[in-house]
Each structure stands twice: as structure tokens, then as C-alpha cells.
Coordinates of C-alpha atoms in Angstrom, one line a residue:
Q74 CA -15.0 -1.8 34.7
E75 CA -12.1 -1.4 37.6
K76 CA -9.9 1.5 36.3
L77 CA -5.9 1.1 36.5
D78 CA -3.7 2.8 37.9
M79 CA -0.5 3.0 36.7
S80 CA 1.5 5.3 38.0
M81 CA 3.6 2.1 39.6
Y82 CA 5.2 1.6 36.4
P83 CA 7.6 4.4 36.3
V84 CA 10.0 4.8 33.2
E85 CA 12.7 2.6 34.3
T86 CA 10.1 -0.3 34.2
I87 CA 8.9 -0.1 30.8
R88 CA 10.0 -1.1 27.1
N89 CA 8.8 -0.6 23.9
F90 CA 9.2 -2.8 21.7
S91 CA 8.0 -3.8 18.0
I92 CA 7.9 -6.9 16.0
I93 CA 9.3 -7.3 12.3
A94 CA 10.1 -9.8 9.9
H95 CA 9.2 -10.6 6.3
V96 CA 5.8 -11.6 5.4
D97 CA 4.8 -15.3 7.1
H98 CA 7.1 -15.4 9.1
G99 CA 4.7 -15.9 12.5
K100 CA 5.0 -12.3 14.0
S101 CA 1.5 -11.6 14.7
T102 CA 1.4 -15.7 16.3
L103 CA 4.7 -14.6 18.1
A104 CA 2.4 -11.8 19.7
D105 CA -0.3 -13.7 20.4
R106 CA 2.3 -16.4 22.7
L107 CA 3.6 -13.5 23.9
L108 CA 0.1 -11.8 24.6
E109 CA -0.7 -15.5 26.8
I110 CA 2.5 -16.1 28.6
T111 CA 1.5 -12.9 30.2
G112 CA -1.7 -13.2 30.8
T113 CA -3.3 -10.5 28.9
I114 CA -5.4 -12.7 26.8
A115 CA -6.6 -16.3 28.6
K116 CA -5.3 -19.0 26.9
T117 CA -7.5 -21.1 24.3
D118 CA -7.2 -22.6 20.6
R119 CA -8.6 -20.2 19.5
N120 CA -5.9 -17.4 19.7
K121 CA -4.8 -17.0 16.1
Q122 CA -3.8 -13.6 15.3
V123 CA -5.2 -11.8 17.6
L124 CA -4.5 -8.7 17.1
D125 CA -5.2 -8.9 13.3
K126 CA -9.2 -7.5 13.7
L127 CA -10.0 -6.5 11.0
Q128 CA -12.0 -8.4 8.2
V129 CA -9.8 -8.2 5.5
E130 CA -7.0 -9.2 7.7
R131 CA -9.0 -12.4 8.7
E132 CA -10.0 -13.3 5.1
R133 CA -6.1 -13.0 3.7
G134 CA -4.2 -13.6 6.6
I135 CA -2.0 -11.0 6.6
T136 CA -1.4 -8.0 8.8
V137 CA -2.4 -4.7 7.6
K138 CA -2.2 -2.3 10.3
A139 CA -0.3 -2.1 13.1
Q140 CA -1.6 -2.9 16.6
S141 CA -0.3 -2.1 19.6
A142 CA -0.8 -4.2 23.2
S143 CA 0.1 -3.8 26.7
L144 CA 1.4 -6.4 28.8
F145 CA 2.5 -6.7 32.4
Y146 CA 5.4 -9.1 32.8
N147 CA 7.6 -9.8 36.7
H148 CA 10.8 -10.5 35.6
K149 CA 12.9 -11.0 38.9
G150 CA 10.5 -9.4 41.5
V151 CA 10.0 -6.4 39.1
N152 CA 6.8 -5.4 37.7
Y153 CA 7.5 -4.5 34.1
L154 CA 5.3 -2.7 31.4
L155 CA 6.1 -3.8 28.2
N156 CA 4.5 -2.2 25.0
L157 CA 4.2 -4.4 21.9
I158 CA 3.5 -3.2 18.6
D159 CA 2.5 -5.9 15.9
T160 CA 3.8 -4.7 12.4
P161 CA 2.8 -5.8 9.1
G162 CA 5.1 -7.0 6.9
H163 CA 4.6 -6.5 3.4
V164 CA 6.4 -3.9 1.5
D165 CA 3.1 -1.9 0.5
F166 CA 2.6 -0.8 4.4
S167 CA 6.7 -0.8 5.2
Y168 CA 5.0 3.0 5.9
E169 CA 3.2 1.2 9.1
V170 CA 6.2 -0.3 10.3
S171 CA 8.8 3.0 10.3
R172 CA 5.6 4.8 12.2
S173 CA 5.9 2.2 14.8
L174 CA 8.6 1.9 15.3
S175 CA 9.2 5.7 16.2
A176 CA 6.9 4.8 19.6
C177 CA 9.9 2.2 20.1
Q178 CA 13.5 1.8 21.5
G179 CA 13.9 -1.9 20.5
V180 CA 12.6 -4.2 17.7
I181 CA 12.7 -8.4 17.9
L182 CA 13.4 -8.7 13.8
V183 CA 12.1 -12.7 13.4
V184 CA 13.7 -15.0 11.1
D185 CA 11.9 -18.1 9.8
A186 CA 14.1 -21.0 10.7
N187 CA 13.0 -22.3 7.1
E188 CA 12.6 -19.7 4.7
G189 CA 15.8 -18.0 6.0
I190 CA 16.6 -13.6 5.5
Q191 CA 14.2 -12.8 2.6
A192 CA 14.0 -9.1 1.0
Q193 CA 11.5 -7.7 3.5
T194 CA 13.3 -9.1 6.3
V195 CA 17.0 -6.9 4.6
A196 CA 14.9 -4.0 4.6
N197 CA 12.9 -3.9 7.6
F198 CA 16.6 -4.8 9.6
Y199 CA 17.6 -0.9 8.4
L200 CA 14.8 0.4 8.9
A201 CA 15.5 0.1 12.5
F202 CA 18.9 0.3 12.4
E203 CA 18.5 4.0 10.4
A204 CA 16.4 4.6 13.6
Q205 CA 19.1 3.0 15.7
L206 CA 17.5 0.8 17.5
S207 CA 18.3 -1.9 20.3
V208 CA 17.9 -5.4 17.6
I209 CA 17.1 -9.0 18.9
P210 CA 17.9 -11.4 16.5
V211 CA 14.4 -14.3 17.0
I212 CA 14.5 -17.8 14.5
N213 CA 10.8 -18.7 14.6
K214 CA 9.5 -22.1 13.6
I215 CA 12.0 -24.5 14.7
D216 CA 9.2 -27.2 15.0
L217 CA 9.0 -27.6 11.3
K218 CA 10.3 -31.1 10.0
N219 CA 13.1 -28.6 7.6
A220 CA 13.7 -25.9 10.0
D221 CA 17.8 -25.1 9.6
P222 CA 18.4 -22.8 12.1
E223 CA 22.0 -23.3 12.0
R224 CA 21.9 -21.9 8.6
V225 CA 20.1 -19.0 9.7
E226 CA 21.9 -18.1 12.2
K227 CA 25.1 -17.7 9.8
Q228 CA 22.9 -15.4 8.0
I229 CA 22.0 -13.2 10.5
E230 CA 25.7 -12.9 11.1
K231 CA 27.0 -12.0 7.8
L232 CA 24.4 -9.9 6.6
F233 CA 23.2 -7.9 10.0
D234 CA 27.0 -8.3 11.6
I235 CA 25.0 -9.3 14.8
P236 CA 27.2 -12.8 16.8
I237 CA 25.5 -16.1 16.9
H238 CA 24.9 -16.3 20.2
E239 CA 22.7 -13.3 20.8
C240 CA 19.8 -15.3 18.0
V241 CA 17.1 -16.8 20.4
R242 CA 15.7 -20.3 18.7
I243 CA 11.5 -20.4 19.3
S244 CA 8.2 -21.9 17.8
A245 CA 6.1 -19.1 18.4
K246 CA 3.1 -22.2 17.4
L247 CA 4.1 -24.1 20.0
G248 CA 5.1 -21.7 22.7
T249 CA 8.5 -23.1 23.1
N250 CA 11.6 -21.0 24.4
V251 CA 8.8 -17.9 24.3
E252 CA 9.7 -16.8 27.8
K253 CA 13.7 -16.0 26.8
V254 CA 11.8 -13.3 24.4
L255 CA 10.6 -11.8 27.1
Q256 CA 13.3 -11.8 29.2
K257 CA 16.0 -10.4 26.5
V258 CA 13.6 -7.4 26.0
I259 CA 14.0 -6.7 30.1
E260 CA 17.6 -7.0 29.6
K261 CA 18.7 -5.8 25.6
I262 CA 16.2 -2.9 25.2
P263 CA 16.7 0.4 26.9
P264 CA 13.7 2.2 28.7
P265 CA 12.4 5.4 27.3
Q266 CA 14.3 9.1 28.0
C267 CA 11.5 10.3 29.5
N268 CA 10.4 12.0 32.7
T269 CA 7.1 12.4 34.5
A270 CA 7.7 16.7 35.9
D271 CA 8.2 17.8 32.6
P272 CA 5.2 19.2 30.3
L273 CA 3.0 17.4 28.9
K274 CA 3.8 16.3 24.8
A275 CA 2.6 13.1 23.2
L276 CA 2.6 12.3 19.6
V277 CA 0.0 11.0 17.6
F278 CA 1.2 7.5 15.8
D279 CA -2.7 6.0 14.7
S280 CA -6.3 6.5 15.1
T281 CA -9.0 5.5 14.3
F282 CA -12.4 6.8 14.2
D283 CA -15.3 5.6 16.3
H284 CA -19.1 6.3 14.8
Y285 CA -20.2 7.1 18.7
R286 CA -17.1 8.3 20.6
G287 CA -15.5 10.2 17.4
V288 CA -11.7 9.8 17.0
I289 CA -9.4 7.9 19.0
A290 CA -6.2 8.8 18.8
N291 CA -3.0 5.9 19.9
I292 CA -0.7 8.3 22.0
A293 CA 2.9 7.7 22.7
L294 CA 4.0 10.1 25.7
F295 CA 7.4 11.8 25.9
G296 CA 7.0 13.5 28.8
G297 CA 4.3 14.6 31.7
E298 CA 1.1 12.9 32.9
I299 CA -1.8 13.3 31.3
Q300 CA -5.6 12.2 32.6
K301 CA -9.8 12.9 32.0
G302 CA -10.4 16.4 32.0
Y303 CA -7.0 18.1 30.6
K304 CA -7.0 20.8 28.3
I305 CA -4.6 19.3 26.0
V306 CA -4.0 21.7 22.0
S307 CA -2.9 20.2 19.2
A308 CA 0.3 21.6 17.5
H309 CA -0.7 20.6 14.0
M310 CA -4.4 21.9 14.0
K311 CA -4.3 24.3 16.8
K312 CA -7.2 23.5 18.3
R313 CA -8.9 23.0 21.7
Y314 CA -10.0 19.7 23.6
E315 CA -11.1 18.3 26.9
V316 CA -9.7 14.9 27.5
N317 CA -13.1 12.9 28.1
E318 CA -10.9 8.7 28.3
V319 CA -7.1 8.1 28.5
G320 CA -6.4 4.4 28.7
I321 CA -4.4 1.6 27.6
L322 CA -4.8 -1.3 24.5
T323 CA -4.9 -4.9 26.0
P324 CA -6.2 -5.4 22.9
N325 CA -9.0 -4.1 24.0
E326 CA -9.4 -0.7 25.1
Q327 CA -8.8 -0.6 29.4
P328 CA -9.2 3.1 30.5
T329 CA -7.1 3.9 33.8
H330 CA -6.6 6.9 35.9
K331 CA -3.5 8.8 34.1
L332 CA -1.1 7.7 31.5
Y333 CA 2.7 8.7 32.9
A334 CA 6.1 9.6 30.5
G335 CA 7.2 6.9 28.8
Q336 CA 3.9 4.6 28.4
V337 CA 1.9 4.0 25.1
G338 CA -2.7 4.5 25.0
Y339 CA -5.3 5.7 23.5
L340 CA -7.2 9.2 24.6
I341 CA -10.5 10.1 23.6
A342 CA -10.6 14.2 23.5
G343 CA -13.9 14.4 21.2
M344 CA -12.1 15.5 18.2
K345 CA -15.3 15.2 15.4
E346 CA -13.3 16.1 12.3
V347 CA -12.5 13.6 11.0
T348 CA -8.9 16.1 9.5
E349 CA -8.0 16.6 13.6
A350 CA -5.9 13.6 14.7
Q351 CA -3.6 14.2 12.2
I352 CA -1.3 11.1 12.4
G353 CA 2.8 12.6 13.6
D354 CA 0.8 15.0 15.4
T355 CA 1.8 16.5 19.6
L356 CA -0.4 17.0 21.8
F357 CA 0.4 19.6 25.1
L358 CA -1.2 21.0 27.5
Y359 CA -3.0 24.4 26.8
K360 CA -1.0 27.1 28.4
Q361 CA 2.3 25.2 28.5
P362 CA 3.2 24.9 24.9
V363 CA 6.5 22.7 24.1
E364 CA 8.1 22.3 20.3
P365 CA 6.3 19.7 18.6
L366 CA 7.9 16.5 17.7
P367 CA 9.6 15.8 14.0
G368 CA 6.6 13.9 13.4
F369 CA 6.6 11.6 10.2
K370 CA 7.8 12.2 6.9
S371 CA 4.3 12.0 4.3
A372 CA 4.1 9.1 2.6
K373 CA 5.4 9.1 -1.3
P374 CA 2.9 7.4 -3.4
M375 CA 3.7 4.9 -5.9
V376 CA 0.7 3.9 -7.7
F377 CA -2.3 6.7 -8.3
A378 CA -5.8 5.3 -9.8
G379 CA -8.9 6.8 -10.0
M380 CA -11.9 5.9 -8.0
Y381 CA -15.1 6.6 -8.9
P382 CA -18.8 6.3 -7.3
I383 CA -21.0 3.7 -9.8
D384 CA -23.7 5.9 -9.5
Q385 CA -23.0 9.6 -9.2
T386 CA -25.9 9.6 -6.3
E387 CA -23.4 7.8 -3.6
Y388 CA -20.8 10.4 -4.3
N389 CA -21.7 11.9 -0.6
N390 CA -21.9 8.8 1.3
L391 CA -19.0 7.6 0.1
R392 CA -17.0 10.9 0.4
S393 CA -17.2 10.8 4.0
A394 CA -16.5 7.2 4.1
L395 CA -12.7 7.8 2.2
E396 CA -12.6 10.5 4.8
R397 CA -12.8 8.2 7.7
L398 CA -10.9 5.3 5.6
T399 CA -8.1 8.0 5.3
L400 CA -8.3 8.6 8.5
N401 CA -7.7 5.2 9.8
D402 CA -5.0 4.7 6.8
S403 CA -3.4 7.5 6.2
S404 CA -0.8 6.9 3.3
V405 CA -3.3 7.1 1.1
T406 CA -3.8 10.9 -0.5
V407 CA -6.5 12.1 -1.9
H408 CA -6.9 15.0 -4.9
R409 CA -10.5 15.5 -6.5
D410 CA -10.9 14.3 -10.3
S411 CA -13.6 14.7 -12.8
S412 CA -14.5 12.5 -16.0
L413 CA -16.1 12.8 -19.0
A414 CA -17.4 9.1 -19.0
L415 CA -17.9 8.7 -14.8
G416 CA -18.7 11.9 -13.6
A417 CA -16.5 13.3 -10.6
G418 CA -14.5 10.9 -8.5
W419 CA -10.9 10.6 -6.8
R420 CA -7.8 10.6 -7.5
L421 CA -6.2 8.3 -4.8
G422 CA -2.6 7.3 -4.5
F423 CA -1.4 4.4 -3.3
L424 CA 2.0 2.4 -1.7
G425 CA 1.6 -0.3 -3.7
L426 CA -1.2 -2.8 -5.2
L427 CA -1.8 -5.1 -2.5
H428 CA -2.9 -1.7 -0.4
M429 CA -5.4 -0.5 -3.5
E430 CA -6.5 -3.9 -2.9
V431 CA -6.9 -3.7 0.8
F432 CA -8.4 -0.2 0.5
N433 CA -10.8 -1.0 -2.0
Q434 CA -12.2 -4.1 0.1
R435 CA -12.0 -2.1 3.3
L436 CA -14.8 0.8 1.4
E437 CA -16.8 -2.5 0.6
Q438 CA -16.6 -4.1 4.2
E439 CA -16.4 -1.3 6.5
Y440 CA -18.3 0.8 4.2
N441 CA -19.9 -1.1 2.3
M442 CA -19.9 1.1 -1.3
S443 CA -18.8 -0.6 -4.5
V444 CA -16.7 1.9 -6.1
I445 CA -14.9 1.7 -9.8
L446 CA -11.7 1.4 -10.1
T447 CA -9.3 3.1 -12.9
A448 CA -5.9 1.2 -14.3
P449 CA -3.5 2.0 -12.0
T450 CA -1.0 4.6 -13.3
V451 CA 2.3 5.6 -11.5
P452 CA 3.5 9.7 -11.1
Y453 CA 6.1 10.6 -14.2
K454 CA 7.2 13.9 -14.1
A455 CA 8.1 16.4 -17.5
I456 CA 10.6 19.4 -17.3
L457 CA 9.1 22.0 -19.6
S458 CA 10.9 24.4 -22.2
S459 CA 8.4 26.5 -23.7
A460 CA 8.4 30.1 -21.3
K461 CA 4.3 30.5 -22.4
L462 CA 3.5 27.0 -19.9
I463 CA 6.0 27.2 -17.5
K464 CA 4.4 30.5 -16.8
E465 CA 1.0 28.8 -16.8
Y466 CA 2.4 26.2 -14.2
G467 CA 4.5 28.7 -12.0
K468 CA 7.3 26.1 -12.9
A469 CA 9.7 24.2 -15.0
E470 CA 8.7 20.6 -13.4
I471 CA 5.6 19.3 -13.4
T472 CA 4.5 16.4 -11.8
I473 CA 1.8 14.2 -14.1
I474 CA -0.9 12.1 -12.3
N475 CA -3.9 12.0 -14.9
P476 CA -2.4 10.7 -18.1
A477 CA -4.9 13.8 -20.1
H478 CA -2.7 16.7 -18.3
F479 CA 0.5 15.2 -20.3
P480 CA 2.1 17.7 -21.8
D481 CA 3.2 17.7 -25.7
K482 CA 6.2 16.6 -26.7
L483 CA 7.0 19.7 -28.5
S484 CA 7.4 22.2 -25.6
V485 CA 9.3 19.1 -23.2
S486 CA 12.8 19.1 -23.0
E487 CA 12.7 15.9 -21.5
Y488 CA 10.4 13.7 -19.7
L489 CA 10.9 11.8 -16.8
E490 CA 9.9 8.2 -15.1
P491 CA 10.2 6.9 -11.2
T492 CA 12.4 4.2 -10.3
V493 CA 12.3 2.1 -7.6
L494 CA 15.9 0.3 -6.1
G495 CA 14.7 -3.1 -6.1
T496 CA 15.8 -6.4 -3.9
I497 CA 15.4 -9.7 -5.1
V498 CA 16.4 -13.2 -2.8
T499 CA 16.4 -16.4 -4.4
P500 CA 17.4 -19.5 -4.4
H501 CA 20.3 -19.5 -6.8
E502 CA 18.8 -22.0 -9.8
Y503 CA 16.3 -19.2 -10.5
I504 CA 19.2 -16.8 -11.2
G505 CA 19.0 -17.4 -14.9
K506 CA 15.4 -16.6 -15.7
I507 CA 14.9 -14.3 -13.0
I508 CA 18.0 -11.4 -14.8
T509 CA 15.9 -12.7 -17.9
L510 CA 12.5 -11.0 -16.4
C511 CA 14.0 -8.4 -15.1
Q512 CA 15.3 -7.0 -18.3
D513 CA 12.3 -7.8 -20.1
R514 CA 11.3 -5.1 -17.5
R515 CA 14.2 -2.2 -18.8
A516 CA 15.9 -3.0 -15.1
V517 CA 19.9 -1.7 -14.3
Q518 CA 21.6 -4.9 -12.5
K519 CA 23.5 -2.9 -9.5
D520 CA 24.4 -5.9 -7.9
M521 CA 24.3 -9.5 -6.7
L522 CA 25.5 -11.3 -3.6
Y523 CA 25.4 -14.3 -2.6
I524 CA 24.2 -14.4 1.1
D525 CA 24.9 -18.8 1.7
E526 CA 26.1 -21.7 -0.9
R527 CA 22.5 -21.6 -1.9
R528 CA 20.8 -18.1 -1.8
V529 CA 21.9 -15.1 -3.6
M530 CA 20.5 -11.5 -3.2
L531 CA 20.4 -9.2 -6.5
K532 CA 19.3 -5.3 -6.4
Y533 CA 18.3 -3.8 -9.2
L534 CA 17.1 -0.7 -10.8
F535 CA 13.9 -0.9 -11.9
P536 CA 11.5 1.6 -13.6
L537 CA 8.5 1.8 -11.6
N538 CA 5.8 1.5 -14.6
E539 CA 6.7 -1.9 -15.3
I540 CA 6.8 -3.6 -12.2
V541 CA 3.5 -2.1 -10.4
V542 CA 1.0 -4.0 -12.5
D543 CA 2.3 -8.2 -12.3
F544 CA 5.8 -8.0 -11.7
Y545 CA 5.4 -9.9 -8.1
D546 CA 3.0 -12.6 -9.5
A547 CA 5.8 -13.4 -12.4
L548 CA 8.3 -13.4 -10.0
K549 CA 7.0 -16.0 -7.8
S550 CA 5.5 -18.1 -10.7
L551 CA 8.7 -18.2 -12.8
S552 CA 10.4 -18.6 -8.5
S553 CA 7.7 -21.3 -7.7
G554 CA 7.3 -19.3 -4.8
Y555 CA 10.7 -19.0 -3.6
A556 CA 11.7 -15.8 -4.5
S557 CA 11.5 -12.9 -2.5
F558 CA 11.1 -8.9 -3.6
D559 CA 11.2 -5.9 -1.7
Y560 CA 11.5 -2.0 -3.2
E561 CA 12.5 1.3 -1.8
D562 CA 12.3 4.9 -4.4
A563 CA 15.1 5.8 -6.2
G564 CA 13.9 9.1 -7.3
Y565 CA 13.4 9.4 -11.5
Q566 CA 15.7 9.0 -14.3
A567 CA 14.9 10.6 -18.3
A568 CA 12.8 8.0 -20.4
D569 CA 11.6 8.2 -24.2
L570 CA 7.5 8.3 -23.2
I571 CA 4.5 9.1 -24.9
K572 CA 1.5 9.3 -24.7
M573 CA -1.3 6.8 -26.5
D574 CA -4.7 8.3 -27.4
I575 CA -7.4 5.8 -28.8
L576 CA -10.0 6.9 -31.5
L577 CA -13.1 5.8 -32.1
N578 CA -13.7 6.9 -35.9
G579 CA -11.6 9.7 -35.4
N580 CA -12.6 11.1 -31.5
P581 CA -10.5 10.5 -28.6
V582 CA -11.7 9.4 -25.5
E583 CA -10.1 10.8 -22.9
E584 CA -10.4 8.2 -19.9
L585 CA -8.5 5.4 -22.6
S586 CA -5.4 7.4 -23.2
T587 CA -2.4 6.4 -21.3
I588 CA 1.1 7.4 -20.7
I589 CA 3.7 4.9 -22.0
H590 CA 7.4 3.7 -22.9
N591 CA 8.0 4.6 -26.4
D592 CA 8.8 0.5 -26.5
K593 CA 6.7 -0.9 -25.6
A594 CA 4.1 1.6 -27.2
Y595 CA 2.7 -0.9 -30.4
T596 CA 2.2 -4.5 -28.1
T597 CA -0.5 -2.4 -25.3
G598 CA -1.9 -0.5 -28.1
K599 CA -2.6 -3.5 -30.2
Y600 CA -3.8 -5.0 -26.8
L601 CA -6.0 -2.9 -25.5
C602 CA -7.6 -2.4 -29.3
E603 CA -8.7 -6.2 -29.0
R604 CA -10.2 -6.0 -25.8
L605 CA -12.1 -2.5 -26.8
K606 CA -13.6 -4.7 -29.6
D607 CA -15.1 -7.1 -27.5
A608 CA -16.3 -4.1 -25.0
I609 CA -18.2 -2.1 -27.3
P610 CA -21.1 -3.3 -28.6
R611 CA -21.7 -3.1 -32.1
Q612 CA -23.5 -0.2 -34.3
L613 CA -25.7 -0.5 -37.3
F614 CA -22.0 1.6 -38.9
E615 CA -18.7 0.4 -39.1
I616 CA -16.5 1.2 -36.2
A617 CA -12.9 1.8 -36.3
I618 CA -10.6 1.5 -32.9
Q619 CA -7.3 2.6 -33.1
A620 CA -4.5 3.8 -31.5
A621 CA -2.6 6.7 -32.0
I622 CA 0.4 8.8 -31.1
G623 CA 0.2 11.9 -31.9
K624 CA -0.9 11.3 -35.9
K625 CA 1.0 8.2 -36.2
I626 CA -1.5 5.1 -35.9
I627 CA 0.1 2.3 -34.8
A628 CA -2.7 -0.1 -34.2
R629 CA -6.5 -0.9 -35.5
E630 CA -9.5 -3.3 -35.2
T631 CA -12.4 -2.6 -37.3
L632 CA -15.6 -3.4 -35.6
K633 CA -18.2 -4.8 -38.1
A634 CA -21.8 -3.0 -38.7
Y635 CA -25.3 -4.7 -38.4
R636 CA -26.3 -4.9 -41.8
K637 CA -29.6 -6.0 -43.0
N638 CA -29.7 -9.0 -45.8
V639 CA -30.7 -6.4 -48.9
V640 CA -30.2 -9.4 -51.8
A641 CA -32.6 -12.0 -49.7
K642 CA -34.8 -11.1 -52.1
C643 CA -32.9 -11.9 -55.5
Y644 CA -33.5 -15.2 -56.7
G645 CA -31.0 -16.0 -60.0
G646 CA -31.1 -12.1 -61.9
D647 CA -28.1 -10.5 -63.5
I648 CA -24.9 -9.9 -61.2
T649 CA -25.9 -6.0 -61.5
R650 CA -28.4 -6.2 -59.5
R651 CA -26.7 -7.9 -56.6
M652 CA -24.3 -5.1 -56.6
K653 CA -26.2 -1.6 -57.4
L654 CA -28.9 -2.6 -53.5
L655 CA -25.3 -3.7 -52.0
K656 CA -23.8 -0.5 -52.9
R657 CA -26.9 1.4 -51.9
Q658 CA -26.7 -0.2 -48.7
A659 CA -22.8 0.4 -48.3
E660 CA -23.4 4.2 -49.5
G661 CA -25.9 4.6 -46.9
K662 CA -24.0 3.1 -43.6
K663 CA -20.8 5.6 -45.3
L664 CA -23.8 8.2 -44.5
M665 CA -24.1 6.6 -40.9
R666 CA -20.7 6.9 -39.9
K667 CA -20.4 10.3 -40.8
I668 CA -23.8 11.5 -38.6
G669 CA -23.7 8.5 -35.7
N670 CA -21.3 8.7 -33.3
V671 CA -20.0 6.2 -31.0
E672 CA -21.6 6.2 -26.8
V673 CA -18.8 3.6 -24.8
P674 CA -21.1 2.9 -22.4
R675 CA -19.7 2.8 -19.0
D676 CA -19.2 -1.1 -18.2
A677 CA -17.3 -1.2 -21.1
F678 CA -14.8 1.3 -19.7
I679 CA -14.6 -1.0 -17.1
H680 CA -14.4 -4.0 -18.7
V681 CA -11.2 -2.0 -20.4
L682 CA -9.3 -0.2 -17.9
K683 CA -9.7 -3.0 -15.2
R684 CA -6.4 -4.6 -14.3
Q685 CA -5.7 -6.8 -16.9
T686 CA -5.5 -10.1 -15.5
D687 CA -5.7 -12.6 -18.7
K688 CA -2.9 -11.5 -20.9

């Protein structure tokens, strides 16, 4: 394969940009067209979301990983190198978007001409705005018969202060007007500010693991040049490597002789350990240290779930699979954890439920591991008041990830729960239903703004645990799928939290205890007890399934015992004969209940802890 010479592209002919938008507004399709126009991929009918390489992405039709590609384009006689990054649209993956923006100088903001501005459009625009990138608004899907680009242009002007004449109307599916987007990119977006004469300085903004070549790091060069045989050091681990190969991604890897300042490409340097290519790390030449780049603020997990191997013998395989997958998806946090019923495992932190599902699916598809995921919980905090506990933890404010470590009410001055600021964009006829839904979830209204005569933007402060499981589904079904939802972290607030235990014949079952708000305790307790009654097999003695808060029992279900029909041999005779036999049996059962202990089978746990879809 011919190696490319990248020295023909000096800094002023380079444009780094990414495509941002709401879910399903056509980012990946626009990326396909741009790849075709610049001749990076051949024009065929088969080019559907070329950059979505993962099996998960293909099945669900969504983008999960940001993918980059380099395009060559001739504009007015000058050859330009355009580095395009296609980003995901879901709120769960906004971390990927903010990371991609660090390697860019501008963005293409895609808005659907049919749906108009949605919640994620607003969120992603502000990410780009805060990073001080130039924004090119593009209105997509003008070929649909319900498209109304004029309305969308007015919305863009009202919300983002971008003049109407700057909007480009395109249809990415048919390829209408897409050339104009490329010209805008070259005119509007500034080249990167860096110099080839400076010492080497490269930012690792993504990495993947290859079984044969070790870690492949995606890098953006902020200074200097790099080629095969250079000795480099990573600022984070302080380890030395020798570069084996550098190149650019024209979606597929294309080796080059060198990479120069301002370019984006990949690098293979014999990194064997998964932990070495930290995302946000700075690479520099050996003996030429530079000031490391600021990196990324680490992602803040919003949802925690326990992950356990179905069979404990699989523990080591699962561990190596997790390490490789977290290298590629750096926003997952991992803590070791173990439980009596499920054995050794991990407590994983995710950015949202979709993220958790996708991660689980990738484990199954790419590494062939099937696992047990417990019910998702959110991180709570407690401010301790007892001096003894403060001494034990070393600080007054502790974070509780696992309900088993929830401190007692007597030793705590207040509990805190995480909150998020949610933005809901909806057609105005659904406002009533949506406001009711939000109030049921203990939300507080902060703002309400009419975007145009038909669409409203609502802002609410939500407790995170109320929206984490099924809020999005409820919102979509109330609004016939028209409302969109986006949230950002809003810190912690004081809340009336309690720990609810599940008792079987008076003995608490540790895995089933949950942290919950006082108002919701009764309904959840009743629900859990009913579910357990279905899940636990009947025994020869009676089992009382109870939900308790401290000493107070709030719900109970009784699982009746199997019993032999002891009165089958009585034909007629006195009633006292019958009573005597039944009494004797009852005494025997009472004795058994005292000494019998209830083993909850694993599949019962899985049945109860799985997400409750059939509420």
C-alpha cells in the first residue's frame, strides 16, 4: 500500500470540524455524502452510515462512538485536508461530543427541517459555543414533504442568534447542496493555530484495542511532527515508546510517512497494556518535555449498576473484556465489588441507561460475555454527624454507591441526592400531560419558553433517581414521540431518603435493599414483595416476605407452604379428629419454620433485580 506524503498539507490548508445534532437528524448520512463527494469512498447505494462500524450501532441505527475521517478536497485550485468527526446525538454520549470538540476548530450544526430544534440540538450547540468554535448551521431533510425550512431558520435565529442567510439548506440523503457545506467549512472555519517547528505535542482523544497490534491511539497534533522510529513519552504514565506506524483515517487506516502539526490521525506504538493510552493524555518526544495539554474533565457517572459473571469461573475473562472495552469507552468507571448471592463482580458507573444497555450489548457481541446486571442506582451523599464515623471515613461527606453501605439515620445530619437540569422541547398541545408527569417525579419547574407558535421549551430540576429508569419512555409515549429530552448535571440537594430492606422470615437479604425517597417507599415495597412472591420457589414451610424501613414493616406477602393432605383418611367421624390432625401438622410446620432457612436462588435475584419493564 502506497504511503501518503502529508507534507503537501501545511497548517493553513487544514480544517478540523465535527458534525453535531439531535438524534436522527442525519449526521451520519451527511458524513457519508461528504466522504463520497471528496472521493474518499466510492459512490454506491450501499453507503449507509459508513462511519458506524460497531455491530450495536448497525442494529440500533444510532451512533455510539465518535468516528473520524480525513477528506481531501480541491477548492479554487488549493488542495485542502478536512478532518471530519462524526459524533453521537444521544444525551448519554454527550461526553463523546465534548471530547471530539477538543480536536476541532468548528462544527456543522445539523437541524431536521421537519422536526426543528430539539433538546439535544440546544445542548450540543452550547457545548460548541463554550468551546468558542465557529458554527455552520445546516438544515437537513428538505426533500421531505412536511419539511418547513423557513420555520426552522426562524427558530435558529431566535435561539442561537445566527442570521438566517447563514443557514445552508441540504438533503443529505439525495446529496442536494452538500458541496456548499464543504465550501462553507473552508471559508468559515479557521485553520488550527500551531506550528511544525515547535516540539512535538499530541493529544490522544480516542483509543481502541487491537488483538495483534496492541493499542491504537487517535491523536491530534498541536505542534511538531511525528514519524515511524521516533521515541515518544506519554505525560500521564511517563513510559517510553517507539512509534511503529502513523497514518490517517480515511475511515480505514491509511499509513503515512509523517504526520505534521494540525493534522489528525492514528498512531501505533506497541502499547501493550490497556491502561497506557489514557484518553486526554499528551504525547511528546523523549528528552523534549512540553507543558501537557489540559486534557478532559473526566465523565461524571450518573447511573451505577452491579455487574457479575453468570458463572464465577468466568471472572478473569470478564475482567480482561472489561479492561479492553473501557479503553474504547473511557466514560465508564469501574470499582471492584462483591455480594453474598452473586459472588465477586464490579460496580460500574454509566452516563445513562442507554449507555448501560449499549455497553452490555457490546460485551456480549464483541467479547462473547454474558453477565448479570443489577438494577441501576444513582450516587447519593450523606453528611455525617457522629464523630466516630467521621473519624472512620476521614471526612464528613461520603458518597454512597452501594445501598449496603448506607449509614444509619441517627449518625447523619442530612442525606443528599443528585439532581439534573432537564430541558424538554415539545409541541404545545402536550404541555398539560408533561407538566403532570414532571410533578409526579418530584420535579421543580424553572423556566418555560415558546420557541415559536407551536413549540415550547420547558426547564425542570429533576431528582436523578426519578428519571433514570423510565422517564424517557413515559415522556415519549405521552407526547406520541414528539417531545425530546436532554439533561445536564445540577449538583446535589437535600432529600428525605431511607433505606428499605427486604426480609425473608425476619432475615434481611442484602442484595435486595434499596435507597429510596420516603414518599415512594410504600409503593416500591409492595411491588418488590409481590415480585419476590412470584420468584421464590415454595418451601415446606411458610415464608413471610416483608419490606421494612428500620424496624417498621410497610408491606408483606406470604408464600404459603406445601402441605400433605392429612385429613384424607377421615371419613365422617367427629370434627375433633380432624382438628387434632391439622393442629399436629401446624405444630410441625411451625418447628420447621424456626429451623428452616430460605436460600434465594440466583435466577430469583435476576428476576427481581432486572429492570422492571412490566410495571
